[in-house]
PDB file of C-alpha atoms in Angstrom:
ATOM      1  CA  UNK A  55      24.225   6.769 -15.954  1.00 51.00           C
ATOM      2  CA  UNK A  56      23.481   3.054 -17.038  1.00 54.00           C
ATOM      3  CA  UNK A  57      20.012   2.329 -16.101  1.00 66.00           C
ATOM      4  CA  UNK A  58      20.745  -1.168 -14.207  1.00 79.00           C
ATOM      5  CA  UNK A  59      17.103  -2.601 -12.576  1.00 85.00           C
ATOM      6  CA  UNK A  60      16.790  -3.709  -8.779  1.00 90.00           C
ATOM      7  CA  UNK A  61      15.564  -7.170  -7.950  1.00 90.00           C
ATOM      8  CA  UNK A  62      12.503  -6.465  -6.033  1.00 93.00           C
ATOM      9  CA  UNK A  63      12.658  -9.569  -3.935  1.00 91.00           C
ATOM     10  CA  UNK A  64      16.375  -8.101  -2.344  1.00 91.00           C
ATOM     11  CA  UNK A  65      14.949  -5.213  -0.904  1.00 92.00           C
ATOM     12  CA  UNK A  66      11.352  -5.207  -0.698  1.00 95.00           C
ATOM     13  CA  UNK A  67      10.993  -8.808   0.725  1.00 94.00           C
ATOM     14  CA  UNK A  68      13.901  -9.314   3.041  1.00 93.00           C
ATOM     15  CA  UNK A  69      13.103 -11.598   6.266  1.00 93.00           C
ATOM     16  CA  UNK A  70      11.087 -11.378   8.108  1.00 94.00           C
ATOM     17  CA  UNK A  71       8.899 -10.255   4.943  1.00 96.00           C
ATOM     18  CA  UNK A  72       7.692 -11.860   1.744  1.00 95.00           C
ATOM     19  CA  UNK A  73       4.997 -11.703  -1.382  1.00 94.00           C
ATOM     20  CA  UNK A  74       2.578 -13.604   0.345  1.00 95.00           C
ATOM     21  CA  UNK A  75       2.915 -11.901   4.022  1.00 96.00           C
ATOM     22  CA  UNK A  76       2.922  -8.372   2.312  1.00 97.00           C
ATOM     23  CA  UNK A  77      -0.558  -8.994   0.515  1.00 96.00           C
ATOM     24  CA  UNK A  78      -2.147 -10.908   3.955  1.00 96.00           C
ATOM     25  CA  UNK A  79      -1.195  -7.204   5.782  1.00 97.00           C
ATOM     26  CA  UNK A  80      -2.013  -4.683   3.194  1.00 97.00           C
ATOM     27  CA  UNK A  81      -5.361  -6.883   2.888  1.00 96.00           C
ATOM     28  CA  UNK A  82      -5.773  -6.681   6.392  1.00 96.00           C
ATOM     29  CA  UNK A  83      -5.143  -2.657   6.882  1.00 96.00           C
ATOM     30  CA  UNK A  84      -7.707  -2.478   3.362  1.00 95.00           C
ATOM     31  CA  UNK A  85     -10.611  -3.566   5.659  1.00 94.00           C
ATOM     32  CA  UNK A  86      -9.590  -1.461   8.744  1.00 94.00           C
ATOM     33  CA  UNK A  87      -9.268   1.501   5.999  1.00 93.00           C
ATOM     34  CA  UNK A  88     -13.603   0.484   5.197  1.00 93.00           C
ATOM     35  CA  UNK A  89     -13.636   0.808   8.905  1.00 92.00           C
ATOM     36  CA  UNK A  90     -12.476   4.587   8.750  1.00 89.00           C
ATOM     37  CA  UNK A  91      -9.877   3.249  11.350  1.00 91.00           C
ATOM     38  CA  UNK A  92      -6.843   3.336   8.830  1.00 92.00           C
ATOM     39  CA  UNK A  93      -6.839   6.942   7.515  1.00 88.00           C
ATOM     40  CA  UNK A  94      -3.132   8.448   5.372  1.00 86.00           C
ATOM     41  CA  UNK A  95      -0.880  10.102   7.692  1.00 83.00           C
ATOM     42  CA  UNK A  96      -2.227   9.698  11.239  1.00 84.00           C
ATOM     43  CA  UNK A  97       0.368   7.962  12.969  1.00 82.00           C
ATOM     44  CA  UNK A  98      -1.281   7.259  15.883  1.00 84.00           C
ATOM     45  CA  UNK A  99      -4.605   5.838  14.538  1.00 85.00           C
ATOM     46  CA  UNK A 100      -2.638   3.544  12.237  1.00 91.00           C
ATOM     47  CA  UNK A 101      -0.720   2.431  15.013  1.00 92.00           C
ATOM     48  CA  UNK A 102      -3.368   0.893  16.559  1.00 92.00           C
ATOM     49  CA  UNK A 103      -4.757  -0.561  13.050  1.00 93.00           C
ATOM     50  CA  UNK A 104      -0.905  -1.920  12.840  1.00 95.00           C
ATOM     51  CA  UNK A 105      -1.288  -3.731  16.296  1.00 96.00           C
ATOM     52  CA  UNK A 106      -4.873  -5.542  15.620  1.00 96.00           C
ATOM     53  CA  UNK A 107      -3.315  -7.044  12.389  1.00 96.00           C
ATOM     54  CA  UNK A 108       0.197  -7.831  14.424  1.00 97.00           C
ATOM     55  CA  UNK A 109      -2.185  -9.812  16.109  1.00 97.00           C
ATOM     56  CA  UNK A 110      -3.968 -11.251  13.909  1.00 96.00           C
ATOM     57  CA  UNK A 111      -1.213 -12.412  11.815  1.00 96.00           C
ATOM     58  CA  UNK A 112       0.245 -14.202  15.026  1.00 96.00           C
ATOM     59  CA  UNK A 113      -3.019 -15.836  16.122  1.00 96.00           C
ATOM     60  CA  UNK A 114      -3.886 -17.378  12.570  1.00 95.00           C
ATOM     61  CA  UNK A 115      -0.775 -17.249  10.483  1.00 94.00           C
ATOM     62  CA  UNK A 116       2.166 -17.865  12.876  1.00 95.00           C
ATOM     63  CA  UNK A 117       3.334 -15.000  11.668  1.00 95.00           C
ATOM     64  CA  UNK A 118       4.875 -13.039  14.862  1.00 96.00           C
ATOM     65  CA  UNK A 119       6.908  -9.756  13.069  1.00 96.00           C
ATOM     66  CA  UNK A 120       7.797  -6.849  16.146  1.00 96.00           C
ATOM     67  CA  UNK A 121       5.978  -3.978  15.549  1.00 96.00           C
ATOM     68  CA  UNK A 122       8.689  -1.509  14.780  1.00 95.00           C
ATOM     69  CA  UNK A 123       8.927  -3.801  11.652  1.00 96.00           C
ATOM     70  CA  UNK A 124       5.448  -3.198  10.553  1.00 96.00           C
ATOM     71  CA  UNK A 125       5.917   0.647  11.074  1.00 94.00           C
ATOM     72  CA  UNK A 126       8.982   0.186   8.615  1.00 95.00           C
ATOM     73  CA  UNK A 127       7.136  -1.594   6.698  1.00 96.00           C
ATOM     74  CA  UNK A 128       4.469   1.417   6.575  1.00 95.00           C
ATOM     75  CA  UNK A 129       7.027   3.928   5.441  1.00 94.00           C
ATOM     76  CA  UNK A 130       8.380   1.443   2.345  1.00 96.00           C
ATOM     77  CA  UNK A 131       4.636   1.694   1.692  1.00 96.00           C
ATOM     78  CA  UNK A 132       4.370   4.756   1.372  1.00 94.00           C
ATOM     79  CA  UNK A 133       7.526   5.337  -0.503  1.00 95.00           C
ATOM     80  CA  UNK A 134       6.303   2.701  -3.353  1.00 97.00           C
ATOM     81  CA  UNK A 135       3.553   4.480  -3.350  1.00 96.00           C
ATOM     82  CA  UNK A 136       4.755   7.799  -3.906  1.00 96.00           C
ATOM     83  CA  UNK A 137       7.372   6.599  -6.221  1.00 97.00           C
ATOM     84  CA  UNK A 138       5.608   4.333  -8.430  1.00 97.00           C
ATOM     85  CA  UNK A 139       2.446   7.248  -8.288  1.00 97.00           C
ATOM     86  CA  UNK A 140       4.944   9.593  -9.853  1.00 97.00           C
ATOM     87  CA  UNK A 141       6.459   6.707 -12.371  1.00 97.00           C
ATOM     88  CA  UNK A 142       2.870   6.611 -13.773  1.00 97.00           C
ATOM     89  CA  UNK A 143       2.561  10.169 -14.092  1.00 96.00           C
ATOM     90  CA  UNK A 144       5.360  10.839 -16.331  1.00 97.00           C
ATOM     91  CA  UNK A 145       5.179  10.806 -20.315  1.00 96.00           C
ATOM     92  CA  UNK A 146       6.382   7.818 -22.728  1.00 96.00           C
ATOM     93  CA  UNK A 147       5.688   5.242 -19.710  1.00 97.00           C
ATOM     94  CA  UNK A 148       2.992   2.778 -19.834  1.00 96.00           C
ATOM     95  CA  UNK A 149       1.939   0.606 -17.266  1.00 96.00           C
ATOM     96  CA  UNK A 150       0.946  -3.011 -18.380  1.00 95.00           C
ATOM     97  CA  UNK A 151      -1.177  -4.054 -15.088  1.00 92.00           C
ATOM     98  CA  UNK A 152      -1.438  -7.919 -16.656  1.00 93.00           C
ATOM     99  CA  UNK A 153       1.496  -8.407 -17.211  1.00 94.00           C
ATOM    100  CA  UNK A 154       3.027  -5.952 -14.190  1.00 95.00           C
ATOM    101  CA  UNK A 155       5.620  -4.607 -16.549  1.00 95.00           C
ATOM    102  CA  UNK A 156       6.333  -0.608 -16.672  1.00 96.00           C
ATOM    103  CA  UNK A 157       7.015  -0.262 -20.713  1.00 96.00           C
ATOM    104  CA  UNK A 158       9.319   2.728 -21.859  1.00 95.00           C
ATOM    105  CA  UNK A 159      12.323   3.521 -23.884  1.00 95.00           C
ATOM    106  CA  UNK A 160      16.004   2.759 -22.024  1.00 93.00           C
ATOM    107  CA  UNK A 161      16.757   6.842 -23.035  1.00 94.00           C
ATOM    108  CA  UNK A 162      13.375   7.337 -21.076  1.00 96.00           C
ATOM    109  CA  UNK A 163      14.700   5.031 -17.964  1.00 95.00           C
ATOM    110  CA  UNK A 164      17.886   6.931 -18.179  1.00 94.00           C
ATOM    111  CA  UNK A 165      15.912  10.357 -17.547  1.00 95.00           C
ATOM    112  CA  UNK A 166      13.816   8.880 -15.025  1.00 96.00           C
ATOM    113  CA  UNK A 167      16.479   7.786 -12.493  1.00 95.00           C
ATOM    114  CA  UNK A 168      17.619  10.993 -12.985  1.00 95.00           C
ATOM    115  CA  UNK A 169      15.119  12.681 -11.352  1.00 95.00           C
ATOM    116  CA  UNK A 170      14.117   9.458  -8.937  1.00 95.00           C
ATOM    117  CA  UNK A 171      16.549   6.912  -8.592  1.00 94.00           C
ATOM    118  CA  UNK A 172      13.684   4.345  -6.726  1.00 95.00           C
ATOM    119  CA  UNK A 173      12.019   3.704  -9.958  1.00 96.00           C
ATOM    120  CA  UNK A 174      14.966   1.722 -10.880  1.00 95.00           C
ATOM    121  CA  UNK A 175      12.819  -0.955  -8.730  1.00 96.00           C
ATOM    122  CA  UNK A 176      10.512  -1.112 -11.157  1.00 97.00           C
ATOM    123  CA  UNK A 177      12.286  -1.681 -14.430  1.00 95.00           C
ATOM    124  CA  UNK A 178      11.670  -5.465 -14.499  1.00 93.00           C
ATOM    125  CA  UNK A 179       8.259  -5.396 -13.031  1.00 94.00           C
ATOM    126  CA  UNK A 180       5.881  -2.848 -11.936  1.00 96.00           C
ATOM    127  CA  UNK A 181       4.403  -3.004  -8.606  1.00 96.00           C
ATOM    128  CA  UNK A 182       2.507  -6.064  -7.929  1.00 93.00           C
ATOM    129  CA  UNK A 183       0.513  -4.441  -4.901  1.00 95.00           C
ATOM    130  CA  UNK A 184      -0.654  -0.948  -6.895  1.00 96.00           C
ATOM    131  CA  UNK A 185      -3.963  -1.346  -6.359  1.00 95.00           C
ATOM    132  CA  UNK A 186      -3.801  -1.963  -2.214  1.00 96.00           C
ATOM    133  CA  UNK A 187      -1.126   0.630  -1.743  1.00 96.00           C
ATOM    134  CA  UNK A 188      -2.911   3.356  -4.217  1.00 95.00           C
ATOM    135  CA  UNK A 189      -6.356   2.337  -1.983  1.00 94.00           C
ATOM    136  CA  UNK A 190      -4.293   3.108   1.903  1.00 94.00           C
ATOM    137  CA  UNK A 191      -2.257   5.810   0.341  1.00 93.00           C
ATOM    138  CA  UNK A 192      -4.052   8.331  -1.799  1.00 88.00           C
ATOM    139  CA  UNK A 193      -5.388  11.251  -0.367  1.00 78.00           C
ATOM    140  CA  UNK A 194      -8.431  13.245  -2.503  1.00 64.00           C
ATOM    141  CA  UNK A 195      -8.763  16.613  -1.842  1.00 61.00           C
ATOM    142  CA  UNK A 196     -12.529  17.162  -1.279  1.00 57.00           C
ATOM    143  CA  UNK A 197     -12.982  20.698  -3.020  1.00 63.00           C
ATOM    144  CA  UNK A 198     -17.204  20.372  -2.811  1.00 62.00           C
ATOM    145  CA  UNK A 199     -16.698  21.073   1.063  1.00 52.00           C
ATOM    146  CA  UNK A 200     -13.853  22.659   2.080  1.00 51.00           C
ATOM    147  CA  UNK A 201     -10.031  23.424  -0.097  1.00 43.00           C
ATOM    148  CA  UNK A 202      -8.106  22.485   3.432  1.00 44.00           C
ATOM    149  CA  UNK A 203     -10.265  18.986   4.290  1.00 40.00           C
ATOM    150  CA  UNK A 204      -9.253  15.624   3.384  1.00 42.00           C
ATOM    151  CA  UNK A 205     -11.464  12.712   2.267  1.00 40.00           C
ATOM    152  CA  UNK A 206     -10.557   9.181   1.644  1.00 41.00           C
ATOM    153  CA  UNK A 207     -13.036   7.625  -0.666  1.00 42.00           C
ATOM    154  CA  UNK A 208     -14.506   4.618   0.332  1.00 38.00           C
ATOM    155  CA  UNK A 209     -15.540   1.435  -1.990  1.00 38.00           C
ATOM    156  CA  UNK A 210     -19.006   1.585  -3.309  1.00 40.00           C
ATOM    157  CA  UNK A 211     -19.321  -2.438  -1.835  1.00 39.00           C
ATOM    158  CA  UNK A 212     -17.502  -2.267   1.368  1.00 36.00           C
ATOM    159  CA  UNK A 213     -19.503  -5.425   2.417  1.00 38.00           C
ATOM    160  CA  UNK A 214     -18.849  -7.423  -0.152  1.00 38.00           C
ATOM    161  CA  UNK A 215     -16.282 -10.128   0.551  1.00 40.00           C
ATOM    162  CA  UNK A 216     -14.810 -10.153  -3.149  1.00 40.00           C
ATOM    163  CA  UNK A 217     -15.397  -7.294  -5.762  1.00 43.00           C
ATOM    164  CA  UNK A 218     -14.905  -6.294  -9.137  1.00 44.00           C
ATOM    165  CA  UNK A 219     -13.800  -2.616  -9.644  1.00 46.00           C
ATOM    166  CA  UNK A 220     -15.426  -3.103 -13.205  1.00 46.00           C
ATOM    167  CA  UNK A 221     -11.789  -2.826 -15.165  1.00 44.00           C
ATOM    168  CA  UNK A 222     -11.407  -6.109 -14.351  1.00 42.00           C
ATOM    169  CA  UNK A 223      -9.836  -5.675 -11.097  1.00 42.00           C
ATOM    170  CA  UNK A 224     -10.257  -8.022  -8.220  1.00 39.00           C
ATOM    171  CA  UNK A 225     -10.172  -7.150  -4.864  1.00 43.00           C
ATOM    172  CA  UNK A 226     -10.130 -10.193  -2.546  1.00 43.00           C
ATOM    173  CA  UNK A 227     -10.977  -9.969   1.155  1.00 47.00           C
ATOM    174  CA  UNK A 228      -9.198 -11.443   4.111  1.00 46.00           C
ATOM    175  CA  UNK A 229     -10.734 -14.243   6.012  1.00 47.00           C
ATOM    176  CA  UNK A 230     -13.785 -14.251   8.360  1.00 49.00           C
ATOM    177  CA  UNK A 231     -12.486 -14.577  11.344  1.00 46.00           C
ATOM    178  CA  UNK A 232     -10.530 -11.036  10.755  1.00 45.00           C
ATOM    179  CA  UNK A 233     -13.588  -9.922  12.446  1.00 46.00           C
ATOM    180  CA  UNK A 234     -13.048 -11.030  15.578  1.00 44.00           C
ATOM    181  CA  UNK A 235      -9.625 -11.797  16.174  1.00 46.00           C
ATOM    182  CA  UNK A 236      -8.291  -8.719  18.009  1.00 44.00           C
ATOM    183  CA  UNK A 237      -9.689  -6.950  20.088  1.00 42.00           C
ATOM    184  CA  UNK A 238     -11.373  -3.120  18.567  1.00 43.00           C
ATOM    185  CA  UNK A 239      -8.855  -0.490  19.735  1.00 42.00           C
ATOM    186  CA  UNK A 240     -11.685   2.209  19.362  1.00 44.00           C
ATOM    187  CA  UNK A 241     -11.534   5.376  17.669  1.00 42.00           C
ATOM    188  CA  UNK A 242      -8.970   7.353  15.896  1.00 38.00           C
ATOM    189  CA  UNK A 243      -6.629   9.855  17.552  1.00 37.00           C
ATOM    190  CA  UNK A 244      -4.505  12.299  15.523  1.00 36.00           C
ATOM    191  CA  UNK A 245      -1.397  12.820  16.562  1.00 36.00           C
ATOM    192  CA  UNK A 246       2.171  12.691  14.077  1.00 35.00           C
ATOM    193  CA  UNK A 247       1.338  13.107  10.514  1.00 34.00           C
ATOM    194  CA  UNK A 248       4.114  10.783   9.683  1.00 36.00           C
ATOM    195  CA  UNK A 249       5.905   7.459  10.884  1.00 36.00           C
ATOM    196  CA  UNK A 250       9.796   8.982  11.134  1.00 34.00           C
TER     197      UNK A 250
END
């Protein structure tokens, strides 16, 4: 097998979806996720988060997407997610956050798509929202407690508007009025552990 790449703006940004509306939503579910309302794998609880920011997006940015698109949306998440997670992970690849470029031999690509043929959306350019998807996606195990509970680590300034991780990561905040513009949904309910 030829490793050929994948434009990223064909398949990952196909209407009603691009760059800019991607990073508005992921920012958007990042604050509900502060909120302990956005939580990995409970469908029903993310649902809800989905809705408020459907809204949100169609009060401020004009921006009225169904919701069945958003749940899509969700489960390319989560793929990217898994698939660039496990990109990272393997040996002889180095990630070049700057410059979003994944760096490894074309032998090394071959291998890769091998074993997940995804990555080959990443051989021009890594994936430009890492940071937000790793922060929604990843799941710690919390061993201190309890081997069978889950627990999704919070930022250190969840208050702050903008942050710096320290690495030189910047984390910017959506607007204001995010606050206020839907209406609170209440509390989570657990239900499906996935969005199929």
């Amino acid at each position: 097998m030829v490793p050929h790449a994948i434009n990223q703006n064909d398949t990952f940004y196909v209407a009603p979806w691009t760059r800019h509306r991607e990073g508005l939503v992921l920012s958007l579910l990042q604050v509900e996720k502060r909120k302990h309302k956005w939580v990995p794998g409970e469908h029903n609880a993310n649902k809800k988060c989905l809705s408020k920011v459907r809204a949100i997006m169609k009060k401020y940015h004009d921006v009225d997407i169904p919701l069945e698109a958003y749940l899509a949306k969700v489960r390319e998440w989560n793929t990217r997610y898994s698939a660039f997670n496990w990109l990272l992970s393997q040996t002889n690849v180095q990630y070049h956050e700057r410059l979003n470029y994944v760096n490894t031999s074309r032998a090394r690509w071959t291998d890769l798509l091998l074993d997940n043929e995804f990555v080959q959306h990443y051989m021009n350019e890594g994936e430009v929202n890492w940071e937000m998807l790793r922060d929604l996606f990843r799941v710690v195990i919390n061993l201190a407690s309890d081997s069978t509970s889950f627990h999704v680590p919070m930022p250190e300034n969840s208050s702050d508007n903008s942050s710096d991780d320290g690495g030189g990561n910047h984390r910017c905040e959506p607007p204001s009025y995010y606050a206020s513009a839907a209406p609170d949904t209440g509390g989570s309910q657990t239900g499906e552990s996935s969005y199929a």
